[in-house]
XYZ file of C-alpha atoms in Angstrom:
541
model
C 8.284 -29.618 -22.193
C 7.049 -28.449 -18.762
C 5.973 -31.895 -16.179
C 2.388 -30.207 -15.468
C 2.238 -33.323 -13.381
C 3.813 -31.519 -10.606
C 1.806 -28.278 -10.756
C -0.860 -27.208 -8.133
C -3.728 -24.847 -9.456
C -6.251 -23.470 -8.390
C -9.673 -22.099 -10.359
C -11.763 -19.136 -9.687
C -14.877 -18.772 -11.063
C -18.372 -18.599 -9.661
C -19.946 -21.041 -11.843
C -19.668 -24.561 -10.711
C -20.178 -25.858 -13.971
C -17.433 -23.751 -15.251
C -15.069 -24.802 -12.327
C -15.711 -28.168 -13.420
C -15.182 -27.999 -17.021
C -12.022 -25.732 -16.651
C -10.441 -29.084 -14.261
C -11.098 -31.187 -16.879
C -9.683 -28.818 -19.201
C -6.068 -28.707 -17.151
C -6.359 -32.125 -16.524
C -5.791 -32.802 -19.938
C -2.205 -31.817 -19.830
C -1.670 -33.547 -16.246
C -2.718 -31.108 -13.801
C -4.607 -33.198 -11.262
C -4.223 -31.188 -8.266
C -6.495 -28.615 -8.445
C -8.815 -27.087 -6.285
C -12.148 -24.841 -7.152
C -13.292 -21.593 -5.588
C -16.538 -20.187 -6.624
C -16.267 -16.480 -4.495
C -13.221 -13.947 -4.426
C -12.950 -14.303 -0.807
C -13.343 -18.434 -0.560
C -10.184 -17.939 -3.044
C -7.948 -15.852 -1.157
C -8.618 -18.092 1.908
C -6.825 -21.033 0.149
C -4.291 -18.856 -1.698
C -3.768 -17.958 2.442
C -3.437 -21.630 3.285
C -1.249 -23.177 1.096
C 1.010 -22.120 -2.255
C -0.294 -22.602 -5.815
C 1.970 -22.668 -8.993
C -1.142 -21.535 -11.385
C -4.101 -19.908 -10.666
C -7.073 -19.963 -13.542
C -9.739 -16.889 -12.277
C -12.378 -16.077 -14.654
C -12.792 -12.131 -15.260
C -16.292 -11.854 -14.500
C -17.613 -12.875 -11.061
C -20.892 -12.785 -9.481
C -20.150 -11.551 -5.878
C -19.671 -8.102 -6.952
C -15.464 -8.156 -7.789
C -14.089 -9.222 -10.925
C -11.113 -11.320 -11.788
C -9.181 -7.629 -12.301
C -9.435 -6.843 -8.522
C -8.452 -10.271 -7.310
C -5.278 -10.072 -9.290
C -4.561 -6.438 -8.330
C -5.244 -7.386 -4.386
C -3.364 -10.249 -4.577
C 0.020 -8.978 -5.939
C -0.527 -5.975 -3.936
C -0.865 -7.900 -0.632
C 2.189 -10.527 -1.808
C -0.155 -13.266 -1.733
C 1.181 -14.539 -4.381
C 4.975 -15.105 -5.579
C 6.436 -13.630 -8.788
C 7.013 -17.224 -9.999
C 2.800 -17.689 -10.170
C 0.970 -17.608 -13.279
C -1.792 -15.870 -13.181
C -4.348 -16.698 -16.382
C -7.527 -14.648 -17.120
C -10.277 -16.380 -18.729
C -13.164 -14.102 -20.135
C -15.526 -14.340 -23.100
C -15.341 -10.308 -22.671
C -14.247 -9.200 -26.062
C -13.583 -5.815 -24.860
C -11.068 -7.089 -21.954
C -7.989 -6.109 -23.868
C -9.559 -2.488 -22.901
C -8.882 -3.792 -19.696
C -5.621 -4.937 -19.312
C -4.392 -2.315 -21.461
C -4.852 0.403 -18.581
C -4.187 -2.050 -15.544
C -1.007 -1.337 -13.447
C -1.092 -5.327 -12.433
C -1.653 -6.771 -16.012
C -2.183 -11.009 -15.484
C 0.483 -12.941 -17.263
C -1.647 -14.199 -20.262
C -5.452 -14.008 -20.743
C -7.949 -16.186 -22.820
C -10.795 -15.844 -24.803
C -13.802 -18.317 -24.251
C -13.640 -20.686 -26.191
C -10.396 -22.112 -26.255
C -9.099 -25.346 -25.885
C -6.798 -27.820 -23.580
C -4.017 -27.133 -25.666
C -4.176 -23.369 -26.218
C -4.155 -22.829 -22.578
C -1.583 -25.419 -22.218
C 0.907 -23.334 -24.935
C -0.263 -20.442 -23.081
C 1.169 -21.730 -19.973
C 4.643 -22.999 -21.198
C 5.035 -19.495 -22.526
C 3.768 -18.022 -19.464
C 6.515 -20.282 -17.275
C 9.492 -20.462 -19.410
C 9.167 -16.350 -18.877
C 9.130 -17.460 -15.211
C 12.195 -19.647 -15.448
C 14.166 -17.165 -16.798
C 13.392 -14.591 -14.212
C 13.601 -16.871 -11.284
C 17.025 -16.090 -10.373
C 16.569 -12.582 -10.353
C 13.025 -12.937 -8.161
C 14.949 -15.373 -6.149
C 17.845 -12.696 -4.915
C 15.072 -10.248 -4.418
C 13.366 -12.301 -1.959
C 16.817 -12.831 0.081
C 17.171 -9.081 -0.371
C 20.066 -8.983 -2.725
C 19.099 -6.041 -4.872
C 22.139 -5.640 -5.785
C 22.828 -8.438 -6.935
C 19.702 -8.872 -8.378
C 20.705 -6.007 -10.901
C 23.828 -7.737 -11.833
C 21.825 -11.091 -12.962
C 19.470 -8.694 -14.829
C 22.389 -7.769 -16.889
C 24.034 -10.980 -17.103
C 20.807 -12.642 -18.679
C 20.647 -9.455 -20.838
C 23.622 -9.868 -22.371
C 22.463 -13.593 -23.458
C 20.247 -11.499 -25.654
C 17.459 -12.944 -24.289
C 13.890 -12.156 -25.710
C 12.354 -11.134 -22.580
C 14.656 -8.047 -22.919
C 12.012 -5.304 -22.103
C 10.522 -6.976 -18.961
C 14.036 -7.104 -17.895
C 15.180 -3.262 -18.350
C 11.514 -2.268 -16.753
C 12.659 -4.869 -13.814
C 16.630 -3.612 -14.159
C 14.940 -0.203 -14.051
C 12.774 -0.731 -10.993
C 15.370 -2.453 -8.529
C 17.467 1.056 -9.431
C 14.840 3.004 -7.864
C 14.493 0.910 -4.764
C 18.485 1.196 -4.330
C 17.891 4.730 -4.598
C 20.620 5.030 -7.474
C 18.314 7.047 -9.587
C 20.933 8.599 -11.886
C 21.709 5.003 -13.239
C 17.818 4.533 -13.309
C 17.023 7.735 -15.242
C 19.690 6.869 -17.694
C 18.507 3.851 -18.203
C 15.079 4.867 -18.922
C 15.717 7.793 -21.249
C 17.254 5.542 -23.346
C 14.400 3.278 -23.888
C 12.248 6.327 -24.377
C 14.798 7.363 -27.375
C 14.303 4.024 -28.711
C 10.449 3.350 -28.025
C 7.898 5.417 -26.215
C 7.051 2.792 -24.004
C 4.403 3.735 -21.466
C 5.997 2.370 -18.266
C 9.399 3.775 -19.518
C 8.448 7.147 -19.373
C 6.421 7.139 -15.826
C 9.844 5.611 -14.982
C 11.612 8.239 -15.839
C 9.327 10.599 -14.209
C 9.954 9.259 -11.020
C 13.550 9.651 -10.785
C 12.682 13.564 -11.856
C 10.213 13.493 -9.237
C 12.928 12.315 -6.493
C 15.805 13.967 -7.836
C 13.380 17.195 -6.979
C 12.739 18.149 -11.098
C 8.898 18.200 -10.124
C 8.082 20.072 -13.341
C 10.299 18.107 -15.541
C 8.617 14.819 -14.409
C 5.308 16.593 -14.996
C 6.256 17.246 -19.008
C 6.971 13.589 -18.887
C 3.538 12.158 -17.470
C 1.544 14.483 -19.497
C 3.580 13.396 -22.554
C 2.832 9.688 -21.638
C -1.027 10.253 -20.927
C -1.154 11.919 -24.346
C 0.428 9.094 -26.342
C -1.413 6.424 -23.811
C -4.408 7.521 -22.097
C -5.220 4.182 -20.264
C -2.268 3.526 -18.834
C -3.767 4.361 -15.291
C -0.442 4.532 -13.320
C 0.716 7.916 -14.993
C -1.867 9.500 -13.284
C -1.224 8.179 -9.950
C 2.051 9.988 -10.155
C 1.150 13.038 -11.901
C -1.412 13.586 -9.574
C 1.012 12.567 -6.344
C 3.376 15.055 -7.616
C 1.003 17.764 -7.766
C -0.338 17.118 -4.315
C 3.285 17.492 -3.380
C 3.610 21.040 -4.723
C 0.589 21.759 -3.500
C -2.300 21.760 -5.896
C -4.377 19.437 -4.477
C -7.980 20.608 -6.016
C -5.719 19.543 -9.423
C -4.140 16.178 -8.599
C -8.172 15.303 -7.218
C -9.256 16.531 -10.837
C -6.227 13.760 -12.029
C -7.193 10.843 -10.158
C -10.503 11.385 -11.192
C -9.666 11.083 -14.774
C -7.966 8.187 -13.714
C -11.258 7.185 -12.631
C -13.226 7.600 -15.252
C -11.168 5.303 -17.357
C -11.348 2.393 -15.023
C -14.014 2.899 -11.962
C -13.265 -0.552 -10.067
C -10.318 0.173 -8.757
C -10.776 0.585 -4.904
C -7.963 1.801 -3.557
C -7.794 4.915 -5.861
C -11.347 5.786 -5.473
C -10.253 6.111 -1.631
C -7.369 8.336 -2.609
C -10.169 10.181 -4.110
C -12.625 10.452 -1.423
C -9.619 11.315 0.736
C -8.652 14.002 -1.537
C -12.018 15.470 -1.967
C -12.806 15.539 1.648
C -9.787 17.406 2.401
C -10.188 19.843 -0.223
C -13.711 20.163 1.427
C -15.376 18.697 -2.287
C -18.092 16.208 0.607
C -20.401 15.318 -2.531
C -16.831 13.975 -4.711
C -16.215 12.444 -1.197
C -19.514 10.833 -0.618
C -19.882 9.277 -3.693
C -15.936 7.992 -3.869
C -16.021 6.607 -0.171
C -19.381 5.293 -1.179
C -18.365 3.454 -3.894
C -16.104 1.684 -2.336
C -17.610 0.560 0.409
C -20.681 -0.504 -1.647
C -18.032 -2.258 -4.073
C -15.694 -3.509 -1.581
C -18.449 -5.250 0.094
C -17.824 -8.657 -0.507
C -13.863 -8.290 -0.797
C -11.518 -10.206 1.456
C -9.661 -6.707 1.619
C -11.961 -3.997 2.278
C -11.488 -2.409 5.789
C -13.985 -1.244 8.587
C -11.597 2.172 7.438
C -13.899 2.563 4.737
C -17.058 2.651 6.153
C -15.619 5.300 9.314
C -14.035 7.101 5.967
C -17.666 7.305 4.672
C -19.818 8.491 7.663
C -17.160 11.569 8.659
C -17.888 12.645 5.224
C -22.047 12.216 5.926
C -21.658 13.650 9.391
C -19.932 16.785 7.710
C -22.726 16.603 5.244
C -25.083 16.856 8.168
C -26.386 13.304 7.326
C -26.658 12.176 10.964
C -29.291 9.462 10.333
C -26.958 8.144 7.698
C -23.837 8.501 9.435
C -25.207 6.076 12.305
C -26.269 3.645 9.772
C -23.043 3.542 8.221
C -20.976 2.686 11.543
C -23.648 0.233 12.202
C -23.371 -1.421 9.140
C -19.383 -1.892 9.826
C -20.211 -3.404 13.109
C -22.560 -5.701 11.571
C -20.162 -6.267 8.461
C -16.526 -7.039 10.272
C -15.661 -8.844 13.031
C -15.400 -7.241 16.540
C -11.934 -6.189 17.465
C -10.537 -3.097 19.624
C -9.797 -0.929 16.439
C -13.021 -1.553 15.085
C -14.826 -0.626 18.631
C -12.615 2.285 18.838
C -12.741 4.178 15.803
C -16.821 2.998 15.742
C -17.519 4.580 19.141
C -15.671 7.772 18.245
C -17.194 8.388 15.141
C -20.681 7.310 17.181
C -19.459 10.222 19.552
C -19.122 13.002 17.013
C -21.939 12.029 15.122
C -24.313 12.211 18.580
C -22.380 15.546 19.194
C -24.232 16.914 16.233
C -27.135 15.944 16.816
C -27.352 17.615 20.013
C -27.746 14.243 21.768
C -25.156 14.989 24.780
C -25.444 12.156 27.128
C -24.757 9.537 23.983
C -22.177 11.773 22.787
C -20.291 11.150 26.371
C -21.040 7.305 26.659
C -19.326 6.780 23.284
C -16.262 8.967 24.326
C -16.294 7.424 27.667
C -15.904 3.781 25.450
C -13.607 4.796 22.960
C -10.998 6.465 25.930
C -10.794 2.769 27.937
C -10.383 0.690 24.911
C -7.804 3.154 23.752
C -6.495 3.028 28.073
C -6.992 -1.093 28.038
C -5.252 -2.028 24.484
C -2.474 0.403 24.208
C -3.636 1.007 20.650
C -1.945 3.473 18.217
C -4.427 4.967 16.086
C -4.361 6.148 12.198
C -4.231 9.448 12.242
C -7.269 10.616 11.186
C -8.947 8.374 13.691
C -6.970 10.428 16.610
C -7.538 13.813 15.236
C -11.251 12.328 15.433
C -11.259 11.187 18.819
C -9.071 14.537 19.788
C -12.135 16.793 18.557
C -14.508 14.533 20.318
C -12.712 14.902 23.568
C -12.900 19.170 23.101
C -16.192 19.317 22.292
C -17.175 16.593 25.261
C -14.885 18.970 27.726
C -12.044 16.640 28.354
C -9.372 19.282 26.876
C -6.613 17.698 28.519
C -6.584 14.271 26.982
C -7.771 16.241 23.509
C -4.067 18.038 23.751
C -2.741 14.961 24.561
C -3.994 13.390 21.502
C -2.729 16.148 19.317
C 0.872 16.004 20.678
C 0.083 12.373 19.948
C -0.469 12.575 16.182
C 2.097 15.601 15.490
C 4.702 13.436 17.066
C 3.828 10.744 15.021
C 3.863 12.782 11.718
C 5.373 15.929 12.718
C 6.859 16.122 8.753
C 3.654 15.494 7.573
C 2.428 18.940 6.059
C -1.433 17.094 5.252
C -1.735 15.970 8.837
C -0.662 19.026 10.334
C -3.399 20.949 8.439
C -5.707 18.468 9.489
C -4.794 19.178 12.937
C -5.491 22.434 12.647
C -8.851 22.800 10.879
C -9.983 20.510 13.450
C -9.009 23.343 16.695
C -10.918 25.430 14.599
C -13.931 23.790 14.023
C -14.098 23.476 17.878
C -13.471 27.074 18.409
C -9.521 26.576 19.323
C -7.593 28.047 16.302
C -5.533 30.241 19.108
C -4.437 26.976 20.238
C -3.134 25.755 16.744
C 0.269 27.040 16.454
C 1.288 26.549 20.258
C 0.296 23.118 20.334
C 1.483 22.527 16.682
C 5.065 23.856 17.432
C 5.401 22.578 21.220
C 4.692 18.966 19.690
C 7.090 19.309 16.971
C 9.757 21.006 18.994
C 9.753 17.613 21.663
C 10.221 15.173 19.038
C 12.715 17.299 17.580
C 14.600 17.393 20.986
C 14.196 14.247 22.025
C 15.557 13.021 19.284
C 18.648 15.277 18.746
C 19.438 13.851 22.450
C 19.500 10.241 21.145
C 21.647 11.214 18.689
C 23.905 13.146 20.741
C 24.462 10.020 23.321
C 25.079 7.782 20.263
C 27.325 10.352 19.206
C 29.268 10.541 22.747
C 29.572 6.654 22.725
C 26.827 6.376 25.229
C 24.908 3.566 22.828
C 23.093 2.002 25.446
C 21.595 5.092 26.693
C 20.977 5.772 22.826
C 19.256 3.076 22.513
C 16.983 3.031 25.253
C 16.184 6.581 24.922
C 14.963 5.561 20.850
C 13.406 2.467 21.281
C 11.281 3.621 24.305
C 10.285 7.100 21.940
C 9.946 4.344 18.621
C 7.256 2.728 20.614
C 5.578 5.214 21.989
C 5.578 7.053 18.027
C 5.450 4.287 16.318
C 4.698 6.112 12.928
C 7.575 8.011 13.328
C 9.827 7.156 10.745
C 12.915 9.742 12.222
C 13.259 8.360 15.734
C 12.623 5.011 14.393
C 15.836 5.149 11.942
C 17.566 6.724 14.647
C 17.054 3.923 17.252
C 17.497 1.328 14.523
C 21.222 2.991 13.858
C 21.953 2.750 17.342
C 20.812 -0.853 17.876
C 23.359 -1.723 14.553
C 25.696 -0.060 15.565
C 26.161 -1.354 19.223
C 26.307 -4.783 16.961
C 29.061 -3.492 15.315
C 31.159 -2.399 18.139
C 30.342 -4.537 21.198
C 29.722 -7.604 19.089
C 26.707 -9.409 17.213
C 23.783 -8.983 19.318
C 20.807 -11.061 18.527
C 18.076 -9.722 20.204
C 19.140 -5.627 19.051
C 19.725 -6.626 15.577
C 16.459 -8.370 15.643
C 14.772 -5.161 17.071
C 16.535 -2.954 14.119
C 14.974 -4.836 11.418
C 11.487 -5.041 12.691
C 11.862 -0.823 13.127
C 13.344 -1.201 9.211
C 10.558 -3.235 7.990
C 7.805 -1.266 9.744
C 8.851 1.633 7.783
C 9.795 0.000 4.566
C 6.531 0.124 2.554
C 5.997 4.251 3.045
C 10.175 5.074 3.233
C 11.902 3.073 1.385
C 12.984 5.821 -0.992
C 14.385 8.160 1.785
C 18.258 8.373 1.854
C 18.163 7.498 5.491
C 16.268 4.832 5.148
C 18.640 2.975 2.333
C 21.531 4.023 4.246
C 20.551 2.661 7.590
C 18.787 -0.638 5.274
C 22.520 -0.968 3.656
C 24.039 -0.523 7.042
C 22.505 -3.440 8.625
C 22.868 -5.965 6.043
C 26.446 -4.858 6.111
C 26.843 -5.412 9.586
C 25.238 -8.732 9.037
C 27.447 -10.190 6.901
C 29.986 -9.032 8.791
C 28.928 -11.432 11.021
C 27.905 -13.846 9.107
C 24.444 -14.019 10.351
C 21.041 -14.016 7.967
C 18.059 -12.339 9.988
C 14.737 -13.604 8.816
């Protein structure tokens, strides 16, 4: 029997009177620290300020988010640990439509009504799961992977009846080590026993990275056939797609995707992203304006959204609109340099088009000395923004600055590269494209062959300052960031544990880790400084 005793919960739901009743309903089985949050966003502020051990969110909210969202945000944001329980409560009959297709499923769900000890069985099922997985999350957290896998397979072999959820975690921690052989292996052979859903988008991805593209698209067609809701199939058929280069296709995808379950944000922004690239500005419109309009009273949404949302109008020749939008995310967010940045460049382009010089100039003149006065380094499309702005404002100079700018940032990055260049010529400077395009790729190129070459000659500290200075200065550059982490390890390795370099290496590691994880170089490097580290004997927080 679990001591709920000791248990801190908290309850989400935007009736008071259901708040209430669901207290007294826990406090039945001895949970007496609880808290009450009526509003998604009052809820993540005290999941911010202090840990819960169960959190009781009711599917259906009134602020415009559900229950669904909160979860997905949530566990997508690590706001909350693995060893959580997260229960749904919904007098939605249909929710098991729901769940069904949900890549972040909660870990039980209940049906209004129920009673105190339903949800209190519920629970002890939900956390003797927990209990059994615990060491495994725990070595994760300490980044033991490795070893990780190992307890997977030692609690396996206890036969134990959470079996599945431990092969699709078993399967999963393969993948992040990069030993995808292992993980494909493993995967086929719960496809030869069950079709499970998740087994067989696992086993597309290690197609996917071991370069089978077409081979991992038979497999995600085959599991969207035999489960049409299970959302994340699409998400990787269409990725894989965009990767060979259909991208009008992987849009149609997502969109599918879409269909099936409409209030998930952050793929209706892969959407409008996709559409606006592929020049589709009505699929655009209406994906960027859903989710601003449905993001609007989320603790995640992003000023992003609403910039995302007037390029699209100002392409659509909506200039009226445009303004409002940017308006609306001054009004809606908090002032900070990004948001006064990418807001006075957009205001820029969007006065541009209009014809209405003089504001066109004021707004570039204000986005180029917060830019000057913070140091900031911009997303990408924000740059390629404020480049165009500065070419069709006559300041060519900084404009080519800003393009070397972004290219050396992502000068492997086929998508931004195009970008690049249908934005020289939209402002009448496609003779410029391949000049600029190949000058800015050729410097990173060089400058970072010579770091490697003075690591190579033993000249580390050179090396390293060479790296470090070009990491910071393109910090989105995941190449001379790997680079100047090697040479900051290595220096440990040689000269002797050095705090402050090894400290450097793993900020450059974890900056990178949530896009590149899966490249070689990354694990290698990754491996290579917790290897030095133990070496030493020293943990690095």
């Amino acid at each position: 029997m679990i001591d709920f005793s000791k248990k801190r919960a908290l309850i989400i739901d935007d009736s008071p009177a259901m708040c209430s009743s669901l207290r007294t309903t826990l406090s039945n089985f001895g949970i007496t620290r609880c808290e009450m949050s009526n509003t998604a966003n009052e809820a993540v502020f005290r999941i911010r300020q202090r840990e819960f051990d169960i959190i009781v969110c009711d599917y259906c909210l009134g602020d415009g988010s559900d229950g669904q969202q909160i979860l997905e945000q949530l566990r997508k944001s690590a706001l909350i640990a693995p060893t959580v329980a997260f229960l749904m409560v919904t007098a939605e009959r249909g929710y098991e439509k729901v769940v069904s297709c949900a890549e972040l499923a909660p870990d039980d769900y209940l049906l209004k009504p129920f009673t105190a000890e339903t949800m209190r069985i519920r629970l002890e099922r939900v956390f003797e799961k927990k209990d059994v997985f615990a060491p495994i999350h725990a070595l994760i957290a300490n980044g033991k992977a490795e070893d990780a896998i190992v307890e997977c397979d030692r609690i396996l072999n206890l036969k134990s009846k959470f079996a599945i959820d431990l092969i699709r975690l078993k399967g999963e921690l393969l993948i992040t080590l990069g030993r995808h052989d292992e993980a494909r292996a493993l995967y086929e052979q719960v496809v030869a026993a069950r079709a499970i859903p998740w087994a067989r988008i696992g086993l597309a991805k290690t197609l996917s990275m071991g370069g089978h593209d077409e081979e991992a698209i038979e497999a995600l067609e085959l599991a969207i056939a035999e489960t049409p809701q299970y959302l994340e199939a699409y998400d990787l058929l269409a990725q894989v797609h965009e990767h060979k280069g259909n991208a009008d296709l992987a849009q149609s995808i997502l969109e599918k995707a879409v269909d099936i379950s409409p209030n998930t944000l952050s793929r209706q922004s892969k959407i409008g992203e996709m559409a606006y690239r592929n020049g589709d500005l009505e699929k655009a419109k209406k994906a960027f304006g859903i989710v601003v309009n449905k993001g609007k009273y989320s603790f995640f949404r992003s000023h992003n959204d609403f910039v995302n949302l007037s390029r699209v109008l100002l392409d659509d020749g909506k200039h009226e609109d445009a303004l409002s939008t940017i308006a609306d995310a001054r009004k809606s967010f908090d002032k900070t340099p990004e948001l006064d940045l990418a807001s006075s460049v957009m205001e820029s382009l969007i006065y541009q088009g209009a014809a209405r010089q003089v504001e066109s100039e004021k707004a570039l003149a204000n986005a180029l000395e917060i830019k000057k006065e913070h140091g900031l380094h911009l997303p990408d499309a924000v740059t390629i923004d404020m480049a165009k702005s500065c070419f069709l404002n006559n300041k060519a100079d900084e404009a080519r600055a800003l393009v070397k700018d972004v290219i050396s940032n992502f000068y492997d990055d086929e998508m931004v590269q195009k970008s690049v260049r249908k934005m020289l010529e939209n402002v009448g400077r496609a003779d410029e494209s391949q000049d600029l395009i190949e000058n800015s790729v050729s410097a990173v190129i060089k400058l970072n062959n010579e770091g490697v070459l003075l690591a190579k000659k033993g000249d580390l500290a050179g090396a390293i300052e060479l790296l470090v200075t070009a990491s910071k200065r393109m910090p989105q550059n995941v190449q001379v960031a790997l680079n100047a982490a090697h040479a900051l390890i290595v220096d440990s390795d040689r000269n002797g544990w050095n705090e402050a370099n090894m400290q450097m290496a793993k900020s450059l590691i974890d900056q990178h880790f949530a896009k590149h994880q899966n490249l070689e170089k990354f694990k290698k490097i990754s491996t290579l400084f917790k290897d030095i580290s133990l070496k030493f004997g020293v943990k690095i927080k």
